[in-house]
Amino acid sequence: MSRPRLFIISGPSGSGKGTLLANLRERHPDVFYSISATTRAPREGLEQDGVHYYFLTHDKFEEMISQNAFIEYKRYCGNIYGTPRKPVEDALAQGRSVILEIETEGMRDAFAQYPDAVTVFISPPSLEILGQRLRGRQSEDEEKCLRRLAQAEEEMKRRDEYRYVVINGDLTEAEEELNRIYRVETDEI
Ligand code: ADP
Ligand code: 5GP
């Protein structure tokens, strides 16, 4: 039996969280990936409601905040993002490991409530490479990329607060490292 854990994964936009977590989830289909709520618009053709995020109006989001329905929520680049509480509690109660993919301030709030959580920061090899990847993804216009890069510099300063830092240079190596962390922390080894 593996030991269920809560994993909190952060890293600047474009650092490779989505790519690395897709690989981890393939290897561990039993893990529960928390779907966040956001007021951001879906990336056209790429994102689906209820799969990548729950896309909510500001009003609905505020209503859920007042109902204490989020473990944590944060404003980020003009939108609000939050972790719905109930699905996470239910999955942990069922003995499943859970992954939260959230930014650094949200990590602090979630960690305060789950001090046994395993925190992992996904870092790009450099800000220059981050810029190249963000632009290569073509999901944001130049202004939004610049905003995310400025935010990235701030987030990188907080990486020492995490238990693990995975540098996503070579993709296969980073995938292996994340998988190793998962296995060690869930006692699968
Ligand atoms: P995030 O989810 O952190 O915003 P993504 O997973 O979307 O980041 O990755 C950003 C872009 O960089 C994507 O186009 C992805 O294919 C690419 N990418 C991710 N990891 C690597 C890597 N190790 N080497 C080269 N490109 C990568
Ligand atoms: P994106 O718009 O690129 O999907 O996400 C922007 C940032 O918001 C990323 O750093 C992502 O990890 C973070 N994020 C996504 N969901 C949540 C959440 O539920 N809570 C918090 N605090 N951050 C989130």
CSV table of N, CA and C in Angstrom, one decimal, residues 32-154:
chain,number,residue,atom,x,y,z
A,32,PHE,N,-5.2,11.9,-7.6
A,32,PHE,CA,-6.3,12.9,-7.9
A,32,PHE,C,-5.7,14.3,-8.2
A,33,TYR,N,-5.9,14.8,-9.4
A,33,TYR,CA,-5.4,16.1,-9.8
A,33,TYR,C,-6.5,17.1,-9.5
A,34,SER,N,-6.2,18.0,-8.6
A,34,SER,CA,-7.3,19.0,-8.3
A,34,SER,C,-7.5,20.0,-9.4
A,35,ILE,N,-8.7,20.1,-9.8
A,35,ILE,CA,-9.1,21.1,-10.9
A,35,ILE,C,-9.4,22.4,-10.2
A,36,SER,N,-8.6,23.4,-10.5
A,36,SER,CA,-8.9,24.7,-9.9
A,36,SER,C,-10.0,25.4,-10.6
A,37,ALA,N,-10.5,26.4,-9.9
A,37,ALA,CA,-11.5,27.3,-10.5
A,37,ALA,C,-10.8,28.6,-10.9
A,38,THR,N,-11.2,29.3,-11.9
A,38,THR,CA,-10.6,30.5,-12.3
A,38,THR,C,-11.6,31.4,-13.0
A,39,THR,N,-11.4,32.7,-12.9
A,39,THR,CA,-12.2,33.7,-13.7
A,39,THR,C,-11.5,34.0,-15.0
A,40,ARG,N,-10.3,33.4,-15.3
A,40,ARG,CA,-9.7,33.6,-16.6
A,40,ARG,C,-10.5,32.9,-17.7
A,41,ALA,N,-10.4,33.5,-18.9
A,41,ALA,CA,-11.1,32.9,-20.0
A,41,ALA,C,-10.3,31.7,-20.5
A,42,PRO,N,-11.0,30.6,-21.0
A,42,PRO,CA,-10.3,29.4,-21.5
A,42,PRO,C,-9.4,29.8,-22.7
A,43,ARG,N,-8.2,29.1,-22.8
A,43,ARG,CA,-7.4,29.3,-24.0
A,43,ARG,C,-8.1,28.5,-25.1
A,44,GLU,N,-8.4,29.3,-26.1
A,44,GLU,CA,-9.3,28.8,-27.2
A,44,GLU,C,-8.7,27.5,-27.9
A,45,GLY,N,-9.6,26.5,-28.0
A,45,GLY,CA,-9.1,25.3,-28.7
A,45,GLY,C,-8.2,24.4,-27.8
A,46,LEU,N,-7.8,24.9,-26.7
A,46,LEU,CA,-6.9,24.1,-25.8
A,46,LEU,C,-7.5,23.7,-24.5
A,47,GLU,N,-8.4,24.5,-24.0
A,47,GLU,CA,-8.8,24.2,-22.6
A,47,GLU,C,-10.4,24.0,-22.6
A,48,GLN,N,-10.7,23.0,-21.7
A,48,GLN,CA,-12.2,22.7,-21.6
A,48,GLN,C,-12.6,22.9,-20.1
A,49,ASP,N,-13.8,23.4,-20.0
A,49,ASP,CA,-14.4,23.6,-18.6
A,49,ASP,C,-14.5,22.2,-17.9
A,50,GLY,N,-14.0,22.1,-16.7
A,50,GLY,CA,-14.2,20.9,-15.9
A,50,GLY,C,-13.0,19.9,-16.2
A,51,VAL,N,-12.1,20.2,-17.2
A,51,VAL,CA,-11.0,19.4,-17.5
A,51,VAL,C,-9.7,20.1,-17.0
A,52,HIS,N,-9.5,21.3,-17.6
A,52,HIS,CA,-8.3,22.1,-17.2
A,52,HIS,C,-8.6,23.0,-16.0
A,53,TYR,N,-9.7,23.6,-16.0
A,53,TYR,CA,-10.2,24.5,-14.9
A,53,TYR,C,-11.7,24.4,-14.9
A,54,TYR,N,-12.3,24.9,-13.8
A,54,TYR,CA,-13.7,25.3,-13.8
A,54,TYR,C,-13.7,26.8,-14.1
A,55,PHE,N,-14.2,27.2,-15.3
A,55,PHE,CA,-14.2,28.6,-15.7
A,55,PHE,C,-15.4,29.2,-15.1
A,56,LEU,N,-15.2,30.2,-14.2
A,56,LEU,CA,-16.4,30.8,-13.5
A,56,LEU,C,-16.4,32.3,-13.7
A,57,THR,N,-17.6,32.8,-13.5
A,57,THR,CA,-17.7,34.3,-13.6
A,57,THR,C,-17.2,34.8,-12.3
A,58,HIS,N,-16.9,36.2,-12.2
A,58,HIS,CA,-16.5,36.8,-11.0
A,58,HIS,C,-17.5,36.6,-9.9
A,59,ASP,N,-18.8,36.8,-10.3
A,59,ASP,CA,-19.9,36.7,-9.3
A,59,ASP,C,-19.9,35.3,-8.6
A,60,LYS,N,-19.8,34.3,-9.5
A,60,LYS,CA,-19.9,32.9,-8.9
A,60,LYS,C,-18.7,32.6,-8.0
A,61,PHE,N,-17.5,33.1,-8.5
A,61,PHE,CA,-16.3,32.9,-7.7
A,61,PHE,C,-16.4,33.6,-6.3
A,62,GLU,N,-16.9,34.8,-6.3
A,62,GLU,CA,-17.1,35.5,-5.0
A,62,GLU,C,-18.1,34.8,-4.1
A,63,GLU,N,-19.1,34.2,-4.7
A,63,GLU,CA,-20.1,33.5,-4.0
A,63,GLU,C,-19.5,32.3,-3.3
A,64,MET,N,-18.6,31.6,-4.0
A,64,MET,CA,-18.0,30.4,-3.5
A,64,MET,C,-17.0,30.8,-2.4
A,65,ILE,N,-16.3,32.0,-2.5
A,65,ILE,CA,-15.4,32.5,-1.5
A,65,ILE,C,-16.2,32.7,-0.2
A,66,SER,N,-17.4,33.3,-0.3
A,66,SER,CA,-18.2,33.6,0.9
A,66,SER,C,-18.7,32.3,1.5
A,67,GLN,N,-18.8,31.2,0.8
A,67,GLN,CA,-19.2,29.9,1.3
A,67,GLN,C,-18.0,29.1,1.9
A,68,ASN,N,-16.8,29.7,1.9
A,68,ASN,CA,-15.6,29.0,2.3
A,68,ASN,C,-15.4,27.7,1.5
A,69,ALA,N,-15.7,27.8,0.2
A,69,ALA,CA,-15.6,26.6,-0.6
A,69,ALA,C,-14.2,26.4,-1.2
A,70,PHE,N,-13.2,27.3,-0.8
A,70,PHE,CA,-11.8,27.1,-1.4
A,70,PHE,C,-10.8,26.9,-0.2
A,71,ILE,N,-9.9,26.0,-0.5
A,71,ILE,CA,-8.8,25.8,0.5
A,71,ILE,C,-7.9,27.1,0.5
A,72,GLU,N,-7.7,27.6,-0.7
A,72,GLU,CA,-7.0,28.9,-0.9
A,72,GLU,C,-7.4,29.5,-2.2
A,73,TYR,N,-7.3,30.8,-2.3
A,73,TYR,CA,-7.5,31.4,-3.6
A,73,TYR,C,-6.6,32.7,-3.7
A,74,LYS,N,-6.2,33.0,-4.9
A,74,LYS,CA,-5.3,34.2,-5.1
A,74,LYS,C,-5.6,34.9,-6.4
A,75,ARG,N,-5.3,36.2,-6.3
A,75,ARG,CA,-5.4,37.0,-7.6
A,75,ARG,C,-4.0,36.9,-8.3
A,76,TYR,N,-4.1,36.7,-9.6
A,76,TYR,CA,-2.8,36.5,-10.3
A,76,TYR,C,-3.0,37.0,-11.7
A,77,CYS,N,-2.2,38.0,-12.1
A,77,CYS,CA,-2.3,38.6,-13.4
A,77,CYS,C,-3.7,39.0,-13.8
A,78,GLY,N,-4.4,39.6,-12.9
A,78,GLY,CA,-5.8,40.1,-13.3
A,78,GLY,C,-6.9,39.2,-13.1
A,79,ASN,N,-6.7,37.9,-12.7
A,79,ASN,CA,-7.7,37.0,-12.5
A,79,ASN,C,-7.7,36.3,-11.1
A,80,ILE,N,-8.7,35.6,-10.8
A,80,ILE,CA,-8.7,34.9,-9.5
A,80,ILE,C,-8.6,33.4,-9.8
A,81,TYR,N,-7.8,32.7,-9.0
A,81,TYR,CA,-7.7,31.2,-9.1
A,81,TYR,C,-7.9,30.6,-7.7
A,82,GLY,N,-8.5,29.5,-7.6
A,82,GLY,CA,-8.7,28.9,-6.3
A,82,GLY,C,-8.8,27.4,-6.4
A,83,THR,N,-8.5,26.8,-5.2
A,83,THR,CA,-8.6,25.3,-5.1
A,83,THR,C,-9.9,24.9,-4.4
A,84,PRO,N,-10.8,24.3,-5.1
A,84,PRO,CA,-12.1,23.9,-4.4
A,84,PRO,C,-11.8,22.9,-3.3
A,85,ARG,N,-12.4,23.1,-2.2
A,85,ARG,CA,-12.0,22.3,-1.0
A,85,ARG,C,-12.5,20.9,-1.0
A,86,LYS,N,-13.8,20.7,-1.4
A,86,LYS,CA,-14.4,19.4,-1.1
A,86,LYS,C,-13.8,18.2,-1.9
A,87,PRO,N,-13.5,18.4,-3.2
A,87,PRO,CA,-12.9,17.3,-4.0
A,87,PRO,C,-11.6,16.8,-3.4
A,88,VAL,N,-10.8,17.8,-2.9
A,88,VAL,CA,-9.5,17.4,-2.3
A,88,VAL,C,-9.7,16.7,-1.0
A,89,GLU,N,-10.6,17.1,-0.1
A,89,GLU,CA,-10.9,16.4,1.1
A,89,GLU,C,-11.4,15.0,0.9
A,90,ASP,N,-12.3,14.9,-0.1
A,90,ASP,CA,-12.9,13.6,-0.5
A,90,ASP,C,-11.8,12.6,-0.9
A,91,ALA,N,-11.0,13.1,-1.8
A,91,ALA,CA,-9.9,12.2,-2.4
A,91,ALA,C,-9.0,11.7,-1.3
A,92,LEU,N,-8.6,12.7,-0.4
A,92,LEU,CA,-7.7,12.3,0.7
A,92,LEU,C,-8.3,11.3,1.6
A,93,ALA,N,-9.6,11.5,1.9
A,93,ALA,CA,-10.4,10.6,2.7
A,93,ALA,C,-10.5,9.2,2.1
A,94,GLN,N,-10.4,9.1,0.7
A,94,GLN,CA,-10.5,7.8,0.1
A,94,GLN,C,-9.1,7.2,0.0
A,95,GLY,N,-8.1,7.9,0.5
A,95,GLY,CA,-6.7,7.3,0.5
A,95,GLY,C,-6.0,7.5,-0.8
A,96,ARG,N,-6.4,8.6,-1.6
A,96,ARG,CA,-5.7,8.9,-2.8
A,96,ARG,C,-4.7,10.0,-2.6
A,97,SER,N,-3.6,10.0,-3.3
A,97,SER,CA,-2.7,11.1,-3.3
A,97,SER,C,-3.3,12.2,-4.2
A,98,VAL,N,-3.0,13.5,-3.8
A,98,VAL,CA,-3.6,14.6,-4.5
A,98,VAL,C,-2.5,15.6,-5.0
A,99,ILE,N,-2.8,16.2,-6.1
A,99,ILE,CA,-1.8,17.2,-6.7
A,99,ILE,C,-2.5,18.5,-6.8
A,100,LEU,N,-2.0,19.5,-6.2
A,100,LEU,CA,-2.4,20.9,-6.4
A,100,LEU,C,-1.4,21.6,-7.2
A,101,GLU,N,-1.8,22.2,-8.3
A,101,GLU,CA,-0.9,23.0,-9.1
A,101,GLU,C,-1.3,24.4,-8.9
A,102,ILE,N,-0.6,25.1,-8.1
A,102,ILE,CA,-1.0,26.5,-7.7
A,102,ILE,C,0.3,27.4,-7.6
A,103,GLU,N,0.0,28.7,-7.6
A,103,GLU,CA,1.2,29.6,-7.5
A,103,GLU,C,1.7,29.7,-6.0
A,104,THR,N,2.8,30.5,-5.9
A,104,THR,CA,3.6,30.4,-4.7
A,104,THR,C,2.8,30.9,-3.4
A,105,GLU,N,2.0,31.9,-3.6
A,105,GLU,CA,1.3,32.5,-2.4
A,105,GLU,C,0.2,31.5,-2.0
A,106,GLY,N,-0.4,30.9,-2.9
A,106,GLY,CA,-1.4,29.8,-2.6
A,106,GLY,C,-0.8,28.7,-1.9
A,107,MET,N,0.4,28.3,-2.3
A,107,MET,CA,1.2,27.3,-1.6
A,107,MET,C,1.3,27.5,-0.1
A,108,ARG,N,1.6,28.8,0.2
A,108,ARG,CA,1.8,29.1,1.6
A,108,ARG,C,0.5,28.9,2.4
A,109,ASP,N,-0.6,29.3,1.8
A,109,ASP,CA,-1.9,29.1,2.5
A,109,ASP,C,-2.3,27.7,2.6
A,110,ALA,N,-2.1,26.9,1.5
A,110,ALA,CA,-2.5,25.5,1.5
A,110,ALA,C,-1.6,24.7,2.5
A,111,PHE,N,-0.3,25.1,2.5
A,111,PHE,CA,0.7,24.4,3.3
A,111,PHE,C,0.3,24.6,4.8
A,112,ALA,N,-0.1,25.8,5.1
A,112,ALA,CA,-0.5,26.1,6.5
A,112,ALA,C,-1.6,25.2,7.0
A,113,GLN,N,-2.5,24.8,6.1
A,113,GLN,CA,-3.6,23.9,6.4
A,113,GLN,C,-3.2,22.4,6.3
A,114,TYR,N,-2.2,22.1,5.5
A,114,TYR,CA,-1.7,20.7,5.3
A,114,TYR,C,-0.2,20.7,5.5
A,115,PRO,N,0.3,20.8,6.7
A,115,PRO,CA,1.7,20.9,7.0
A,115,PRO,C,2.5,19.6,6.6
A,116,ASP,N,1.8,18.5,6.3
A,116,ASP,CA,2.4,17.3,5.9
A,116,ASP,C,2.6,17.3,4.4
A,117,ALA,N,2.2,18.3,3.7
A,117,ALA,CA,2.2,18.3,2.2
A,117,ALA,C,3.6,18.3,1.7
A,118,VAL,N,3.8,17.8,0.5
A,118,VAL,CA,5.1,17.7,-0.2
A,118,VAL,C,5.1,18.9,-1.2
A,119,THR,N,6.0,19.8,-1.0
A,119,THR,CA,6.0,21.0,-1.9
A,119,THR,C,7.1,20.9,-2.9
A,120,VAL,N,6.8,21.1,-4.2
A,120,VAL,CA,7.8,21.0,-5.3
A,120,VAL,C,7.7,22.2,-6.2
A,121,PHE,N,8.9,22.8,-6.4
A,121,PHE,CA,8.9,24.0,-7.3
A,121,PHE,C,9.6,23.5,-8.6
A,122,ILE,N,8.8,23.8,-9.7
A,122,ILE,CA,9.4,23.5,-11.1
A,122,ILE,C,10.0,24.7,-11.6
A,123,SER,N,11.3,24.6,-11.8
A,123,SER,CA,12.1,25.8,-12.2
A,123,SER,C,12.6,25.7,-13.7
A,124,PRO,N,12.5,26.8,-14.4
A,124,PRO,CA,13.1,26.7,-15.8
A,124,PRO,C,14.6,26.9,-15.6
A,125,PRO,N,15.4,26.4,-16.5
A,125,PRO,CA,16.9,26.5,-16.4
A,125,PRO,C,17.3,28.0,-16.3
A,126,SER,N,16.6,28.9,-16.9
A,126,SER,CA,16.9,30.3,-16.8
A,126,SER,C,15.7,31.1,-17.3
A,127,LEU,N,15.7,32.4,-16.9
A,127,LEU,CA,14.5,33.2,-17.3
A,127,LEU,C,14.5,33.4,-18.8
A,128,GLU,N,15.7,33.4,-19.4
A,128,GLU,CA,15.7,33.5,-20.9
A,128,GLU,C,15.0,32.3,-21.6
A,129,ILE,N,15.3,31.1,-21.1
A,129,ILE,CA,14.7,30.0,-21.7
A,129,ILE,C,13.2,30.0,-21.4
A,130,LEU,N,12.8,30.4,-20.2
A,130,LEU,CA,11.4,30.5,-19.8
A,130,LEU,C,10.7,31.4,-20.9
A,131,GLY,N,11.3,32.6,-21.2
A,131,GLY,CA,10.7,33.5,-22.2
A,131,GLY,C,10.5,32.8,-23.5
A,132,GLN,N,11.5,32.0,-23.9
A,132,GLN,CA,11.4,31.3,-25.2
A,132,GLN,C,10.3,30.3,-25.2
A,133,ARG,N,10.1,29.6,-24.1
A,133,ARG,CA,9.1,28.5,-24.0
A,133,ARG,C,7.7,29.1,-24.0
A,134,LEU,N,7.6,30.2,-23.2
A,134,LEU,CA,6.3,30.9,-23.0
A,134,LEU,C,5.8,31.4,-24.4
A,135,ARG,N,6.7,32.0,-25.1
A,135,ARG,CA,6.4,32.6,-26.4
A,135,ARG,C,6.1,31.4,-27.4
A,136,GLY,N,6.9,30.3,-27.3
A,136,GLY,CA,6.8,29.2,-28.2
A,136,GLY,C,5.4,28.5,-28.0
A,137,ARG,N,4.8,28.6,-26.8
A,137,ARG,CA,3.5,28.0,-26.6
A,137,ARG,C,2.4,28.7,-27.3
A,138,GLN,N,2.6,30.0,-27.5
A,138,GLN,CA,1.7,30.8,-28.3
A,138,GLN,C,0.3,30.9,-27.7
A,139,SER,N,0.2,30.8,-26.4
A,139,SER,CA,-1.1,30.8,-25.7
A,139,SER,C,-1.4,32.2,-25.2
A,140,GLU,N,-0.4,33.1,-25.1
A,140,GLU,CA,-0.7,34.5,-24.6
A,140,GLU,C,-0.1,35.5,-25.6
A,141,ASP,N,-0.7,36.7,-25.7
A,141,ASP,CA,0.0,37.7,-26.5
A,141,ASP,C,1.2,38.2,-25.8
A,142,GLU,N,2.0,39.1,-26.5
A,142,GLU,CA,3.3,39.6,-26.0
A,142,GLU,C,3.1,40.3,-24.7
A,143,GLU,N,2.1,41.1,-24.6
A,143,GLU,CA,1.9,41.9,-23.3
A,143,GLU,C,1.7,40.9,-22.2
A,144,LYS,N,0.9,39.9,-22.4
A,144,LYS,CA,0.6,38.9,-21.3
A,144,LYS,C,1.9,38.1,-21.0
A,145,CYS,N,2.7,37.8,-22.0
A,145,CYS,CA,3.9,37.1,-21.8
A,145,CYS,C,4.8,37.9,-20.9
A,146,LEU,N,4.9,39.2,-21.2
A,146,LEU,CA,5.8,40.1,-20.4
A,146,LEU,C,5.4,40.2,-19.0
A,147,ARG,N,4.1,40.2,-18.8
A,147,ARG,CA,3.5,40.3,-17.4
A,147,ARG,C,3.9,39.0,-16.7
A,148,ARG,N,3.7,37.9,-17.3
A,148,ARG,CA,4.0,36.6,-16.7
A,148,ARG,C,5.5,36.4,-16.4
A,149,LEU,N,6.4,37.0,-17.3
A,149,LEU,CA,7.8,36.9,-17.1
A,149,LEU,C,8.2,37.8,-15.9
A,150,ALA,N,7.6,38.9,-15.7
A,150,ALA,CA,7.8,39.8,-14.5
A,150,ALA,C,7.4,39.0,-13.3
A,151,GLN,N,6.3,38.4,-13.3
A,151,GLN,CA,5.8,37.6,-12.2
A,151,GLN,C,6.7,36.4,-11.9
A,152,ALA,N,7.3,35.9,-13.0
A,152,ALA,CA,8.2,34.7,-12.8
A,152,ALA,C,9.4,35.1,-12.0
A,153,GLU,N,9.9,36.3,-12.2
A,153,GLU,CA,11.1,36.7,-11.4
A,153,GLU,C,10.8,36.7,-9.9
A,154,GLU,N,9.6,37.2,-9.6
A,154,GLU,CA,9.2,37.2,-8.2
A,154,GLU,C,9.0,35.8,-7.7
